[in-house]
Structures are given as C-alpha cells and as structure tokens.
Short mmCIF file of C-alpha atoms in Angstrom, two decimals:
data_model
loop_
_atom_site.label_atom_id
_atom_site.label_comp_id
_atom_site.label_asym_id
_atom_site.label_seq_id
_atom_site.Cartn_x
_atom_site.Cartn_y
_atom_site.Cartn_z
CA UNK A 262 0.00 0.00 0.00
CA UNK A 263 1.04 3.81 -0.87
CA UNK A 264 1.10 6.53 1.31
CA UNK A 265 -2.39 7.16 0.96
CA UNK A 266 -4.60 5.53 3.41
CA UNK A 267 -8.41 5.52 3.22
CA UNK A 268 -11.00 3.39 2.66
CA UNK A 269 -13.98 3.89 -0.71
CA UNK A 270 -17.48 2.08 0.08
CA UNK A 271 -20.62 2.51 -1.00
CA UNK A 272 -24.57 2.18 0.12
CA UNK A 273 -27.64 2.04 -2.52
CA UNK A 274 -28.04 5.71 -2.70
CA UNK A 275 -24.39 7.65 -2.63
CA UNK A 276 -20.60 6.93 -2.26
CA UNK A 277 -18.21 7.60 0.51
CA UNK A 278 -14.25 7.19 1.55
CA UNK A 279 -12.84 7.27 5.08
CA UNK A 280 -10.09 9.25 5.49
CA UNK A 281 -7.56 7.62 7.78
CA UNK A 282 -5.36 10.55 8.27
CA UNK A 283 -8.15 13.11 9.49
CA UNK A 284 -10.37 10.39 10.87
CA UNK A 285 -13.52 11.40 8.51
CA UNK A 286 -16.48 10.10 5.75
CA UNK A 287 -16.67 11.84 3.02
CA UNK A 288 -19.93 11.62 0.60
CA UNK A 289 -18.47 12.01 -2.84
CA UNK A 290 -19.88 11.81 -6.00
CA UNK A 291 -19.46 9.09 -8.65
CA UNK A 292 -17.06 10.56 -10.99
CA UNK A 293 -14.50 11.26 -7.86
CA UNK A 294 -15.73 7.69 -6.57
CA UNK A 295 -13.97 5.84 -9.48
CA UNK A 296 -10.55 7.97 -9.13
CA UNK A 297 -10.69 7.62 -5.36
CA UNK A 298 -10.79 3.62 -5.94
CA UNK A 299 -7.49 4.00 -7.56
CA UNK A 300 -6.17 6.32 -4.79
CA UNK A 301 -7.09 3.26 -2.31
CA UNK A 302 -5.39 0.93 -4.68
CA UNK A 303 -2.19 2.60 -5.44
CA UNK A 304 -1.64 4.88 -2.17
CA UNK A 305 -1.21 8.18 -4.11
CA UNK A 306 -3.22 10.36 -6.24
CA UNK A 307 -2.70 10.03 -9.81
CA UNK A 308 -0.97 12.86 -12.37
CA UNK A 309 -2.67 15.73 -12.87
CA UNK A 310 -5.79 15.15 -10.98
CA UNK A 311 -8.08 18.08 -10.29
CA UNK A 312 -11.07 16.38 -8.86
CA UNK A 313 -9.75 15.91 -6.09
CA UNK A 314 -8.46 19.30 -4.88
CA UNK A 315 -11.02 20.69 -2.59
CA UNK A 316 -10.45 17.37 -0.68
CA UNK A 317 -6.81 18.19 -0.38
CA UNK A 318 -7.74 21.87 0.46
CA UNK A 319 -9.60 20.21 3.15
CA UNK A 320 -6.32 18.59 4.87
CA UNK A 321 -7.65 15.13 3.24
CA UNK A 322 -6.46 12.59 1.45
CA UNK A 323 -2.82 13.23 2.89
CA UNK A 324 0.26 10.93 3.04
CA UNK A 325 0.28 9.02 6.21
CA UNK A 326 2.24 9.85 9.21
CA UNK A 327 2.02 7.22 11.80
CA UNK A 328 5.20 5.21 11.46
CA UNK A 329 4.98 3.23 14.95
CA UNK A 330 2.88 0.95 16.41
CA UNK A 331 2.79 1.99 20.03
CA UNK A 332 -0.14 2.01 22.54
CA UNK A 333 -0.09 5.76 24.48
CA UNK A 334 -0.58 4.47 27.40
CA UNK A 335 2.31 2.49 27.25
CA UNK A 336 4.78 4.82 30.03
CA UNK A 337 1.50 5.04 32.43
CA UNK A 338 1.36 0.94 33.37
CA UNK A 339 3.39 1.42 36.54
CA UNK A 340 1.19 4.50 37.74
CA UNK A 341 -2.36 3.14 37.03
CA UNK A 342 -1.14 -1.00 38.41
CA UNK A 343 0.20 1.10 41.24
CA UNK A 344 -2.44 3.32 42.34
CA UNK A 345 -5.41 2.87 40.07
CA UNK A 346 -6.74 -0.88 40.47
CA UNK A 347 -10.58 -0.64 39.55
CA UNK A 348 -11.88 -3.99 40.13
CA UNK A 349 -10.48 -6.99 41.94
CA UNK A 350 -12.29 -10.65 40.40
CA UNK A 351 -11.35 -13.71 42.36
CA UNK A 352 -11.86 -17.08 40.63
CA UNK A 353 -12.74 -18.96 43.87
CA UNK A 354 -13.00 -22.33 42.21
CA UNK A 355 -12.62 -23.63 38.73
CA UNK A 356 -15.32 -26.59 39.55
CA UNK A 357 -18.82 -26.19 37.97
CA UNK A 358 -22.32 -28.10 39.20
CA UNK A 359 -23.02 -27.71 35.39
CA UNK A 360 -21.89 -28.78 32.44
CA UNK A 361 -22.53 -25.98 29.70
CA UNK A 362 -22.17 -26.82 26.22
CA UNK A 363 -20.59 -23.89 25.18
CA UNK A 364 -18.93 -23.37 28.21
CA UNK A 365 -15.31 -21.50 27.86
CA UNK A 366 -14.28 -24.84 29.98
CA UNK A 367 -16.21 -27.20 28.19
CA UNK A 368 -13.78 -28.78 26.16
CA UNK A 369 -15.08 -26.59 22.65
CA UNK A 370 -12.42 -23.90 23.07
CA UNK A 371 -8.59 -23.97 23.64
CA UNK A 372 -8.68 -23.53 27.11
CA UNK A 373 -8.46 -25.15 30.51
CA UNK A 374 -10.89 -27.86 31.49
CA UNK A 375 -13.01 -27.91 34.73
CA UNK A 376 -10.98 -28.70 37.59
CA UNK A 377 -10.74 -29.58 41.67
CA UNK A 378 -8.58 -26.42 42.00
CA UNK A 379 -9.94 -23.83 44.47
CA UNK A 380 -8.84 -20.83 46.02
CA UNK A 381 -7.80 -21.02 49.86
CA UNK A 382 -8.27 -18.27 52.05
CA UNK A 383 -4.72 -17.08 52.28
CA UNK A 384 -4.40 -16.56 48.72
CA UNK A 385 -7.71 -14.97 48.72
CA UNK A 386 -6.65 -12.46 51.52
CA UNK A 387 -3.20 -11.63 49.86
CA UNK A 388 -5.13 -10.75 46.73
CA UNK A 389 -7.81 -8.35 48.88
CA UNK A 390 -4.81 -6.84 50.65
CA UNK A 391 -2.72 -6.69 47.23
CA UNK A 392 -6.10 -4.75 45.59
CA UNK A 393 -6.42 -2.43 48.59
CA UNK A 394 -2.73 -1.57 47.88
CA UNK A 395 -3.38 -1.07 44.66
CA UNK A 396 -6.23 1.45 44.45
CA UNK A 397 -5.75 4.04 46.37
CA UNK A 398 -6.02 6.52 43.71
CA UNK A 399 -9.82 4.67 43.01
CA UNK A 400 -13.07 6.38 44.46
CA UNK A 401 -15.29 3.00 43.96
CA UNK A 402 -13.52 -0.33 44.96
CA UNK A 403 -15.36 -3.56 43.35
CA UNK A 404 -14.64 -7.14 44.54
CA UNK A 405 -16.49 -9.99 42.14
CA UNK A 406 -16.72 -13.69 42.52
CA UNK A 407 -15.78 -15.99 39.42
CA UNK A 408 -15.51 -19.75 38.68
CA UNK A 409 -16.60 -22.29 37.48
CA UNK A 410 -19.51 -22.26 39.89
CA UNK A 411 -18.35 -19.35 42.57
CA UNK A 412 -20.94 -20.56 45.25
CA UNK A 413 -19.62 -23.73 45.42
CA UNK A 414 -17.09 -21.82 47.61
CA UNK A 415 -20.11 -19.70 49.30
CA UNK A 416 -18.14 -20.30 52.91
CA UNK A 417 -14.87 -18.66 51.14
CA UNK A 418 -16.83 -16.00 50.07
CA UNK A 419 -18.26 -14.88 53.19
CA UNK A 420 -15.41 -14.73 54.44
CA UNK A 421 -13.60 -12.07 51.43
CA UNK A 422 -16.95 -10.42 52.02
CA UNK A 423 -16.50 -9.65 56.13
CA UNK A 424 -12.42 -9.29 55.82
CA UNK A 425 -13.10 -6.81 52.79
CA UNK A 426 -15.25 -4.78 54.61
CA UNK A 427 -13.05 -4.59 57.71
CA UNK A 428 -10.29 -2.81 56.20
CA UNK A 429 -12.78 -0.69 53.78
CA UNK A 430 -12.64 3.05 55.17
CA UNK A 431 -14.00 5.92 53.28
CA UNK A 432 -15.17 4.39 49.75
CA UNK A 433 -17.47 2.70 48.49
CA UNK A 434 -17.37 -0.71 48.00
CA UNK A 435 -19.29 -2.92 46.47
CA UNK A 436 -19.60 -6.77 45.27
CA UNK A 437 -20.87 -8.54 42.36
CA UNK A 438 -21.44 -12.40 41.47
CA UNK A 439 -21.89 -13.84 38.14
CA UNK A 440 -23.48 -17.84 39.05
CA UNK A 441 -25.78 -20.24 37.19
CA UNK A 442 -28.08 -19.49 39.87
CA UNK A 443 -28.60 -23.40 41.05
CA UNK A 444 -26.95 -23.06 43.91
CA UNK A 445 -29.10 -20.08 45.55
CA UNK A 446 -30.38 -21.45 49.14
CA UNK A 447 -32.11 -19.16 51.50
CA UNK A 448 -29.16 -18.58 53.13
CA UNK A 449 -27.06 -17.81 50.59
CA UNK A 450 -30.03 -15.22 49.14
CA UNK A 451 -30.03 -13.67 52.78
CA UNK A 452 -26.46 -13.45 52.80
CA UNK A 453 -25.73 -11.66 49.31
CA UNK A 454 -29.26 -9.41 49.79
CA UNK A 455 -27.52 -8.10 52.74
CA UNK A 456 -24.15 -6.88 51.44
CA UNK A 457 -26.38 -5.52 48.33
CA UNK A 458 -24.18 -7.80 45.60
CA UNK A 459 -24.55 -7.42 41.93
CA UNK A 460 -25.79 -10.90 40.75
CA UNK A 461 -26.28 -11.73 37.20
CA UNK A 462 -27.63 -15.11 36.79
CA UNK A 463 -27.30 -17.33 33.64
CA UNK A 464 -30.40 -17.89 31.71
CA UNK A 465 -31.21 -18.42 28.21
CA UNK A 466 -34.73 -18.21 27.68
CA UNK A 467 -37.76 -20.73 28.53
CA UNK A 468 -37.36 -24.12 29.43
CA UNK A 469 -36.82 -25.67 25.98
CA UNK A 470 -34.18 -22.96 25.22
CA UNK A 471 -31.84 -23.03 28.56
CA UNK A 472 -31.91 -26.79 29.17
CA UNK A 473 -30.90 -27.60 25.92
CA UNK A 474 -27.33 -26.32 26.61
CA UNK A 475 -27.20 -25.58 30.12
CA UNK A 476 -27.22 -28.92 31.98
CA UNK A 477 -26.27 -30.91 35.51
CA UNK A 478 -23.48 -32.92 35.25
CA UNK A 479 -25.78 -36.12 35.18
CA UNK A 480 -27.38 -34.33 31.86
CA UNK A 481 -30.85 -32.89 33.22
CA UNK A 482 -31.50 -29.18 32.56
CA UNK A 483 -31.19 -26.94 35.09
CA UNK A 484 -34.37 -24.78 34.28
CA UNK A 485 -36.65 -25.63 37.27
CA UNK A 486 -34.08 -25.29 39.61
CA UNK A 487 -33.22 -21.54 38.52
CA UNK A 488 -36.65 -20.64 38.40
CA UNK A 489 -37.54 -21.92 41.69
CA UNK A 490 -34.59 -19.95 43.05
CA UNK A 491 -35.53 -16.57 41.66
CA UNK A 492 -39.23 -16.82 42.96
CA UNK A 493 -37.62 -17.60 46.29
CA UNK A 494 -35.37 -14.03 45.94
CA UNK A 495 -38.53 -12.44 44.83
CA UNK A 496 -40.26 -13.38 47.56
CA UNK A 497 -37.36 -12.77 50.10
CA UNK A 498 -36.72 -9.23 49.02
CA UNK A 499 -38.89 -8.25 46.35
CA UNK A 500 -36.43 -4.94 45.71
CA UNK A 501 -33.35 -7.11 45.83
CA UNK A 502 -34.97 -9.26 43.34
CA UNK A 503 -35.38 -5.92 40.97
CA UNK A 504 -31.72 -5.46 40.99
CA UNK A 505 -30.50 -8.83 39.48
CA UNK A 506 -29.28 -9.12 36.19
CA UNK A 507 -29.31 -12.19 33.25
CA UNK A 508 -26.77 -12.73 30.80
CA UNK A 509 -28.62 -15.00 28.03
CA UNK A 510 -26.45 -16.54 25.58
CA UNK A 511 -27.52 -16.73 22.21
CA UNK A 512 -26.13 -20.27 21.03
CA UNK A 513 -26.31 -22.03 17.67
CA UNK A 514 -28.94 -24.15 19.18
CA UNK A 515 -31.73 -21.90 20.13
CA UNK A 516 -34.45 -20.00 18.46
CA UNK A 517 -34.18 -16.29 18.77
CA UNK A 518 -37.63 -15.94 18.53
CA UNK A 519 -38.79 -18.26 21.49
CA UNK A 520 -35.76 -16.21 23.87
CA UNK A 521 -37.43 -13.11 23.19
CA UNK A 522 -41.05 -14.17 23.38
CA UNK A 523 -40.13 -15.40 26.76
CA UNK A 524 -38.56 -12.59 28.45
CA UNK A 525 -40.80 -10.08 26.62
CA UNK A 526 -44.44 -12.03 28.29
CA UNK A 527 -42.76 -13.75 31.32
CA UNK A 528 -44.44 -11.78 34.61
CA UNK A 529 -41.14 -12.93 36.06
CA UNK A 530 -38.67 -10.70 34.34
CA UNK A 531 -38.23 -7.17 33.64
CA UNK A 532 -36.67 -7.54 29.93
CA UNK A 533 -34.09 -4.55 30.82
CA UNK A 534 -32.29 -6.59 33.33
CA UNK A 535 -31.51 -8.62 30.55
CA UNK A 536 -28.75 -8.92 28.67
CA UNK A 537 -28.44 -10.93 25.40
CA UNK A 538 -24.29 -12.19 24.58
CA UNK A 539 -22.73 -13.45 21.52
CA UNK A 540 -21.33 -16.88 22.28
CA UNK A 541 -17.39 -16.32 22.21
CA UNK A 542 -15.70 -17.18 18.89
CA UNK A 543 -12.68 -16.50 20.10
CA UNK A 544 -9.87 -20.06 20.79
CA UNK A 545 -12.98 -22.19 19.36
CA UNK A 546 -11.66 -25.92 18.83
CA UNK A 547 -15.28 -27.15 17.69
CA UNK A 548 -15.81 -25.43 14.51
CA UNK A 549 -19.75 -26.90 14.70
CA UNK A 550 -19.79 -24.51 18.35
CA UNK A 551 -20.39 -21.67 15.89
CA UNK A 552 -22.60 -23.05 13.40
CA UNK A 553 -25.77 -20.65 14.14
CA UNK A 554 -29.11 -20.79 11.50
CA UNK A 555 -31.52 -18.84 10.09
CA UNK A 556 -33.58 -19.10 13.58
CA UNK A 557 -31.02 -16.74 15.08
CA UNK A 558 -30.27 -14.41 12.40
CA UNK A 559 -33.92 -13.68 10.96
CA UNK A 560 -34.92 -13.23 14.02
CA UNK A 561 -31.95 -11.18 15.47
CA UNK A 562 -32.21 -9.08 12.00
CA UNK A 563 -35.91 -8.44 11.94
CA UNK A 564 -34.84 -7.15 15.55
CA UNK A 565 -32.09 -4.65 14.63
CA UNK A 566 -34.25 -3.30 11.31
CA UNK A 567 -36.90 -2.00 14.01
CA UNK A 568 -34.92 -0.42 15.62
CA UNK A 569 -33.30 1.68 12.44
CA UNK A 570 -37.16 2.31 11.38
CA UNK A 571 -37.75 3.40 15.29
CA UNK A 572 -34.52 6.17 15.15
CA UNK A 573 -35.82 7.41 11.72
CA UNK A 574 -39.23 7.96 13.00
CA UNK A 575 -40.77 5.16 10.75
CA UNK A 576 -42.66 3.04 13.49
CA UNK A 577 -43.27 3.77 17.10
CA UNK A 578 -41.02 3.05 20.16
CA UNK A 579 -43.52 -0.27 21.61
CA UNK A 580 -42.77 -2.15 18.43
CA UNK A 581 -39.37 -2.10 19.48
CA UNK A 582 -38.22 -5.54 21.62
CA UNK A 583 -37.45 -4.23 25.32
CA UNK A 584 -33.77 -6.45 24.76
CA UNK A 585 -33.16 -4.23 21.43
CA UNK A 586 -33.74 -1.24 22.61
CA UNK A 587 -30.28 0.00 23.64
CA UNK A 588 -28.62 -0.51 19.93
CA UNK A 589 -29.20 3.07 19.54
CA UNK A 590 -25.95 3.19 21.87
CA UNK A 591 -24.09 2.00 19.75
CA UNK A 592 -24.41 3.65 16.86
CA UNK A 593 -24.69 6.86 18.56
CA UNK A 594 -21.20 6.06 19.88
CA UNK A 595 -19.68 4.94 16.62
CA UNK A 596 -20.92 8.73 15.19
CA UNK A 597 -19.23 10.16 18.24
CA UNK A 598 -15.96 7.69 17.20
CA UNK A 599 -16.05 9.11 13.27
CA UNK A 600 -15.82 12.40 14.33
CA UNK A 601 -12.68 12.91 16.69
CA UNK A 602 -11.31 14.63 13.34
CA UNK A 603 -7.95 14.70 15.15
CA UNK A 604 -5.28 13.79 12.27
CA UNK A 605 -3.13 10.85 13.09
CA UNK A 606 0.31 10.76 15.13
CA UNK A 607 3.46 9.51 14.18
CA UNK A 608 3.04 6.54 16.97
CA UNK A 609 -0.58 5.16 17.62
CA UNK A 610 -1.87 2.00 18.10
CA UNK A 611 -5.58 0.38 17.23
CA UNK A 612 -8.26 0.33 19.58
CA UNK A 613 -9.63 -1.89 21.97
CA UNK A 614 -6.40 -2.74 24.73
CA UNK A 615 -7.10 -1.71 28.02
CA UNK A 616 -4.13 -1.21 30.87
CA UNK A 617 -4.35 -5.28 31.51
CA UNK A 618 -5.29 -6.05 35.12
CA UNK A 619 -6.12 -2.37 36.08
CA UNK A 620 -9.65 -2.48 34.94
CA UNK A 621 -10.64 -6.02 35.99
CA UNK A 622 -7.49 -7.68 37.58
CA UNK A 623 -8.13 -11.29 37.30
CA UNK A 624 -6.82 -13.74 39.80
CA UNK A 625 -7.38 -17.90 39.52
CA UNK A 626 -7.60 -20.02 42.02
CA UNK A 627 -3.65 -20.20 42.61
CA UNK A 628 -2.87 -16.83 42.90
CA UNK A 629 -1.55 -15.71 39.48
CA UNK A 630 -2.68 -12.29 37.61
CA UNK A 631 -4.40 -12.41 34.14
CA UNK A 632 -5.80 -8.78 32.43
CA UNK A 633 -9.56 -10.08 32.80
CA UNK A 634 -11.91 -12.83 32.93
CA UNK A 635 -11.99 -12.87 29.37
CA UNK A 636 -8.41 -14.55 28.42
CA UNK A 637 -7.77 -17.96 27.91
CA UNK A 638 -5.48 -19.54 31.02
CA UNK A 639 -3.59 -21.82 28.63
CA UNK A 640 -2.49 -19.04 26.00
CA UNK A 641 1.25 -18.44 27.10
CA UNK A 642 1.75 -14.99 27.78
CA UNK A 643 -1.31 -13.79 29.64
CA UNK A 644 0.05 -14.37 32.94
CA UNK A 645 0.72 -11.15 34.03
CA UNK A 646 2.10 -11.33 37.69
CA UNK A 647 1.01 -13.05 40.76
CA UNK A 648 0.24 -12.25 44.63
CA UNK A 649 3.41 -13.27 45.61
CA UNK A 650 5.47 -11.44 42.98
CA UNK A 651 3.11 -8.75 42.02
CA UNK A 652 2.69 -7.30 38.70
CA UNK A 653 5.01 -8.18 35.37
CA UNK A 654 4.94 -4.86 34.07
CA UNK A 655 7.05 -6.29 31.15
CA UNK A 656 4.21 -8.39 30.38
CA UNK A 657 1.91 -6.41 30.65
CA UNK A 658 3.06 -3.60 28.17
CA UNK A 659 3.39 -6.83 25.57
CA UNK A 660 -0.27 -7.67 25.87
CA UNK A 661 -1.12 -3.22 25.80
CA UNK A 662 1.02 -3.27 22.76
CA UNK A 663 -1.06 -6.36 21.08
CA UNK A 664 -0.52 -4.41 17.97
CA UNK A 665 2.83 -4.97 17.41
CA UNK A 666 2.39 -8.46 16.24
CA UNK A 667 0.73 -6.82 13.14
CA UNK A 668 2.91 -3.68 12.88
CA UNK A 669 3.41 -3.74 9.33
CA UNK A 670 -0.03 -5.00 8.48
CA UNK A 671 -1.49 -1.92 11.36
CA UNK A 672 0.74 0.75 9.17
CA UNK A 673 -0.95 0.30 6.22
CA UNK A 674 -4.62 -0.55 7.60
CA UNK A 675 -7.28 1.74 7.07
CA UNK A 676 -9.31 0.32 10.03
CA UNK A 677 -6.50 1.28 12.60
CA UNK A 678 -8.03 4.24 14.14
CA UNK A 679 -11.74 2.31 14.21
CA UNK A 680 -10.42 -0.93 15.45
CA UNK A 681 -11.74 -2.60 18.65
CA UNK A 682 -10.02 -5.68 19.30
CA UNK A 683 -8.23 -6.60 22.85
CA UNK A 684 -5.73 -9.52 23.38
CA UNK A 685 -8.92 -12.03 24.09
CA UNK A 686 -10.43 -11.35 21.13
CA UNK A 687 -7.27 -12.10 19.60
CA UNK A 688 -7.66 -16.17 17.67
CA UNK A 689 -4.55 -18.25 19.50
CA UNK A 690 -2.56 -20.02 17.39
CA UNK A 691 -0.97 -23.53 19.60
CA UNK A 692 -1.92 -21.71 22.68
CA UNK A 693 0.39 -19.05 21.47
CA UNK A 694 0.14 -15.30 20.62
CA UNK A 695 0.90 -14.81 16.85
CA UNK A 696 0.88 -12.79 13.95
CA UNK A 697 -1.62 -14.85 11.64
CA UNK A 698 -4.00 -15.38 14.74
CA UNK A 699 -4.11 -11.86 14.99
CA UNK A 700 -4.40 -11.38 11.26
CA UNK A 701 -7.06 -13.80 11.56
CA UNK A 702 -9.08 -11.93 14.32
CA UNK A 703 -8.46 -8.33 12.08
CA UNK A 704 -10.63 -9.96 9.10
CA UNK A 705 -13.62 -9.61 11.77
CA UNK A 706 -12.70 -6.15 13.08
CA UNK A 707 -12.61 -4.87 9.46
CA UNK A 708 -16.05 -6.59 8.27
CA UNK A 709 -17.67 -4.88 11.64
CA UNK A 710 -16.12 -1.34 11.21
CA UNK A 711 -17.27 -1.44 7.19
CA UNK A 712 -20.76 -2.66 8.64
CA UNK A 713 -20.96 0.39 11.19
CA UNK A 714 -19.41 2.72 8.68
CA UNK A 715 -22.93 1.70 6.05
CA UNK A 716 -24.75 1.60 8.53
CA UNK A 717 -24.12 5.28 9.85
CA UNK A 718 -24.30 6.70 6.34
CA UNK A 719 -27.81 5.07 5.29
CA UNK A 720 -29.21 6.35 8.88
CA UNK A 721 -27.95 9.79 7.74
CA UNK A 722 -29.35 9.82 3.94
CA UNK A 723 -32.57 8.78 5.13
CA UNK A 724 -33.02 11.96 7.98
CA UNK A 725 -31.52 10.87 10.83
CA UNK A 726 -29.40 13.60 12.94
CA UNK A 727 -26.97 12.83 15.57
CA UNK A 728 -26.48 15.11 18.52
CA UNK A 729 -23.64 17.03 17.01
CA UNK A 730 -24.58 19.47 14.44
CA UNK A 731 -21.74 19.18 11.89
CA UNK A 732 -20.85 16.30 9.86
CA UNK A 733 -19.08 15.31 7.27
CA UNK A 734 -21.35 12.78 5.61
#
C-alpha cells in the first residue's frame, strides 16, 4: 500500500471514503468515486488530478504519518497498576455443578478444562490486601466472585466479604457475582441481599431454550431449579430481586424468537435486566460450536431493522423488543468515534487494549494475575504477575502493545483508528500469541467497522441527525 490511506465504500443511494489521516467520511460523488478507488489501490493520487483538490484543500487525502505501532498508554502501566486498580475478580473455584455446552471450559475452546482447583483463604486475603494496595487513587472499589460455579465456595466468600469490609474506610465498596443461579439457598439469598451484591444469573430463555445447553453434570436441565430460586429471591426481598441481572447466551442451538417471546411475556422478568451475549468465537476448537441458523439471524435481524425504522421515525417506540432497545448506543457512539477529526500521530496503536489487570485484575484459584476474565489460562503470555510477585509490568506492556504483532499490516490498515479488538479477542494459534492469529481476528474487526461505517451513512441519507450538528457525511 502507498502513502495514501483511506478506505472507498458505498450504500444504494451515494458513495463515501474514510479518510484515515483526518479520521472522517466523506460523501463524494461518482465521478471522484472511481478515481478515489485508484487512490485506495495505489496509495497516491494520480498525475494531474483536479477532482480531487477541494479534498486536499480540506487537509484530506494526505500521506500518512504514523510510522509506529505503540499504545499511548504504554509509560503510564506502573502508575495506574500502582495506584489505580478498579476492580479486583477472584476465581474462587474452577469446579462447575453444570456442564454448559458452550462453556469456555467445556472442552469446545482452547482452554483449561473444569478442575478440583480452588482458592484457599490465604491466597484470597493476599489478593484483597494486594487490591487495597493497589487502588488508592480509586473512588469506587469492586470485589467480584468468578468460577466455574463461585458458590460452590459460598463459605470462602463470606469470608472475602466480612475481611473486605473490615479494612474498607472511606469508599465505596461494592460486590458482584456472576453464578448459574442453582446453587441459591435461602441462606445464601439472605447473605448476598444483605451486602447488596450485583448478581447476574445465567439464563437463556424458557425451558426448551436453557436446558438444551445448560445442563447438571448427570445431563438434566437446570431450568426448574433456577426458576424456583428466583421466585424464592422475589419473595425474600422483592427490591433485591429488581436489581439482578441475566446474561442470556444466544447459542447455535436456540431459536431467537422463542428467547425473546419469553422474556418479553414472562411476569417474572423485567426484559431490561436482561442482557443478550454473543457466544465467544474467540480459541474455538469445535468449529460446529459456531454453526448458528436462520432461527437466530432472521430473528436477530428483523430485531435490529426496528430499531433503524424506530430512530428514523418510521414506526413507534412499543414495536421495538425491550432487549433491542439499547442498539441506539451504539451507533450513537460509533458517530461520536467518526468524528474525533484529530489527524493521526506519528506513533498510535488500534483500539480496543485496556491497561491489563487495572480495569478487571483477574486472579485464579492459585494466585496468578491475568488482564480479565476474558483470556484464555492456557495461552502463554497472559500471565501477568502473581500475589506473591506482584505485577510483570514487562508483560503487561506486551499484551497493551497487542498491535505490534501486526505492525506492518497496522501501518498500512485503514481500520486502525476504528479498530476494537483486545488480546482475548485475539484467535490463538498452539496456545500461542501470533501474527496470523491476529491477522485472523483483524478480518472480523474490518467486516464490523465497514458494517458500522454503512450503517451510519444510510441512517444519515434517510433523515436521521446525531447530537452534534456538523458532519461530514
């Protein structure tokens, strides 16, 4: 590729480019659209071209500057590991009750298996003590639960819970749980009502939906059991009960339809408490894991068109699926992202990285560090530190600078100020970080980004208007 970086696409009605270098879209007409095609092809501007001058005038359609791959946050690890820990999540146990399908542990994905391994209580305390070190520059402190099955380990628990709050002084802090909401006896309702924990439960639809993946280990669905637990919170502490959330995963065996019937007519559920998650394609070793059909993407289509018709004023608000609703936030933010008309730097690096292990500081049942929840525990280089040795800051500036496996590739892509993608989402090749696993991961960035970038022009053609006032589309 040339020096030239941008990007030509096209919807039914008009023709754009994205300008890499200022960070803009640019409606064009057809005439400019066919030399522009050339400019993306060759990286410069060909002899004696006019047409393109008020573009150039603009500060568009300029050479490229950024020659490194660097992430700016890169000379800040030490101060935000330091000072500035946001969330502490202990993995209390890496045992399960359940045996998910499409469980991250299930065997599907290159990753560890289920396993006896629990946390003890001094580990657990040297990693409460080790967070409290960590954050005193943080206003909100956040301690969450993770397994496996975290209540399998409710006594262990308690215990973070009442040490926690003894050395707590003059923030706030809070707890959260994420379970598959078997395991939720009176006692253990009483006891999480009380110190006001964030639960989010797993549950993925009616009956028919959730048992066919989400089963005991002796193969019955676990359904029933969940239900009867909720009514029992309900009835406990009816405003507790109003707080939980569900994280329903839409997996290649469901219908779409059904999931959204049910938590759109169940009396039980308030449909904003729910939250509906891609299964993870990310270190899949069963290639079938992912085969989804048309009774998710009709469905999950129909969906998303209503709510494009709904921001264009086309059909009203109540035809819109309470579990759709919030797309708008997306978009709204992509906008927002397409107009930072900032031109590039001379050292950048793609979106998506956060500081690993400030945000969510992940520790497993033995004590070591990983940047989230969200990595695989068998891909070498996620380890980043341990309670007994602290952080690797070493390591963690490799996994910041996740970029840097694709420098070259990064340089010349017009998708690297748009990009999202974060060292989990990025496809490990032999358990290893590499090059073409990244490469492989960027082909999904680039197909989203193009998606968004449509997407956001047709909105704007057909009358929508953003909150900011000037645009370039």
């Amino acid at each position: 590729m040339g020096e030239i970086v941008i990007k030509c696409f096209s919807t039914l009605k008009k023709y754009y480019f994205y300008d890499r270098h200022t960070n803009s879209v640019v409606c064009v007409n057809p005439e400019e659209y066919k030399i522009l095609k050339n400019v993306e092809r060759d990286g410069k501007i060909p002899n004696n071209c006019r047409e393109l001058d008020k573009y150039l005038q603009k500060g568009l359609l300029q050479k490229k500057i950024t020659k490194k791959i660097i992430h700016p946050s890169s000379d800040d690890i030490e101060y935000y590991a330091n000072k500035q820990l946001k969330e502490l999540i202990l993995q209390v146990t890496q045992q399960c009750n359940l045996r998910c399908f499409y469980c991250t542990y299930s065997g599907n994905y290159y990753n560890r298996g289920h396993s006896d391994k629990r946390m003890s209580w001094e580990i657990a305390r040297e990693a409460i003590d080790f967070y409290f070190e960590h954050s005193i520059d943080s206003d909100k402190l956040i301690i969450a639960f993770y397994g496996g099955e975290p209540l399998l380990e409710f006594p262990l628990i308690k215990k973070c819970v009442e040490y926690a709050e003894g050395k707590v002084q003059d923030k706030e802090l809070s707890f959260f749980i994420t379970t598959n909401g078997t395991l939720l006896s009176e006692e253990v309702i009483s006891f999480l009502a009380k110190h006001k924990f964030a639960v989010t439960i797993s549950l993925d639809g009616k009956k028919e939906e959730h048992d066919v993946n989400r089963k005991f280990r002796n193969g019955q669905g676990s359904f029933d059991v969940i239900v009867r637990n909720l009514n029992k919170i309900k009835k406990y502490d009816e405003e507790f009960f109003s707080t939980v959330r569900y994280n329903t995963v839409i997996n290649p065996k469901a219908d779409l339809k059904n999931v959204l019937d049910y938590f759109a007519n169940s009396k039980l559920f308030n449909p904003i408490q729910v939250r509906l998650s891609m299964l993870n394609e990310t270190g899949v070793s069963n290639n079938g894991l992912l085969k989804v059909n048309d009774s998710f993407w009709i469905p999950h289509r129909y969906e998303h068109l209503k709510v494009l018709l709904y921001l264009l004023g086309k059909i009203d608000r109540k035809y819109i699926h309470p579990l759709y609703i919030t797309d708008h936030r997306a978009i709204e933010l992509f906008y927002k992202e397409t107009h930072q008309h900032y031109i590039e730097l001379e050292a950048m690096h793609h979106g998506g990285p956060c500081i690993p292990g400030v945000r969510r500081l992940f520790v497993d049942t033995s004590g070591d560090f990983y940047p989230c929840e969200r990595v695989s525990e068998n891909v070498q280089g996620m380890k980043i530190g341990s309670v007994e040795k602290g952080f690797d800051y070493n390591k963690m500036r490799y996994i910041l600078n996740i970029g840097q496996l694709t420098e070259k590739e990064c340089l010349e892509c017009w998708n690297l100020r748009l990009c999202r993608m974060c060292v989990g989402q990025v496809e490990p090749t032999n358990n290893k970080l590499t090059c073409e696993g990244k490469l492989c991961s960027c082909k999904t960035s680039i197909n989203d980004t193009l998606y968004n970038l449509k997407e956001l022009c047709v909105l704007i053609e057909n009358g929508y208007h953003f909150h900011e006032e000037d645009h370039d589309e």
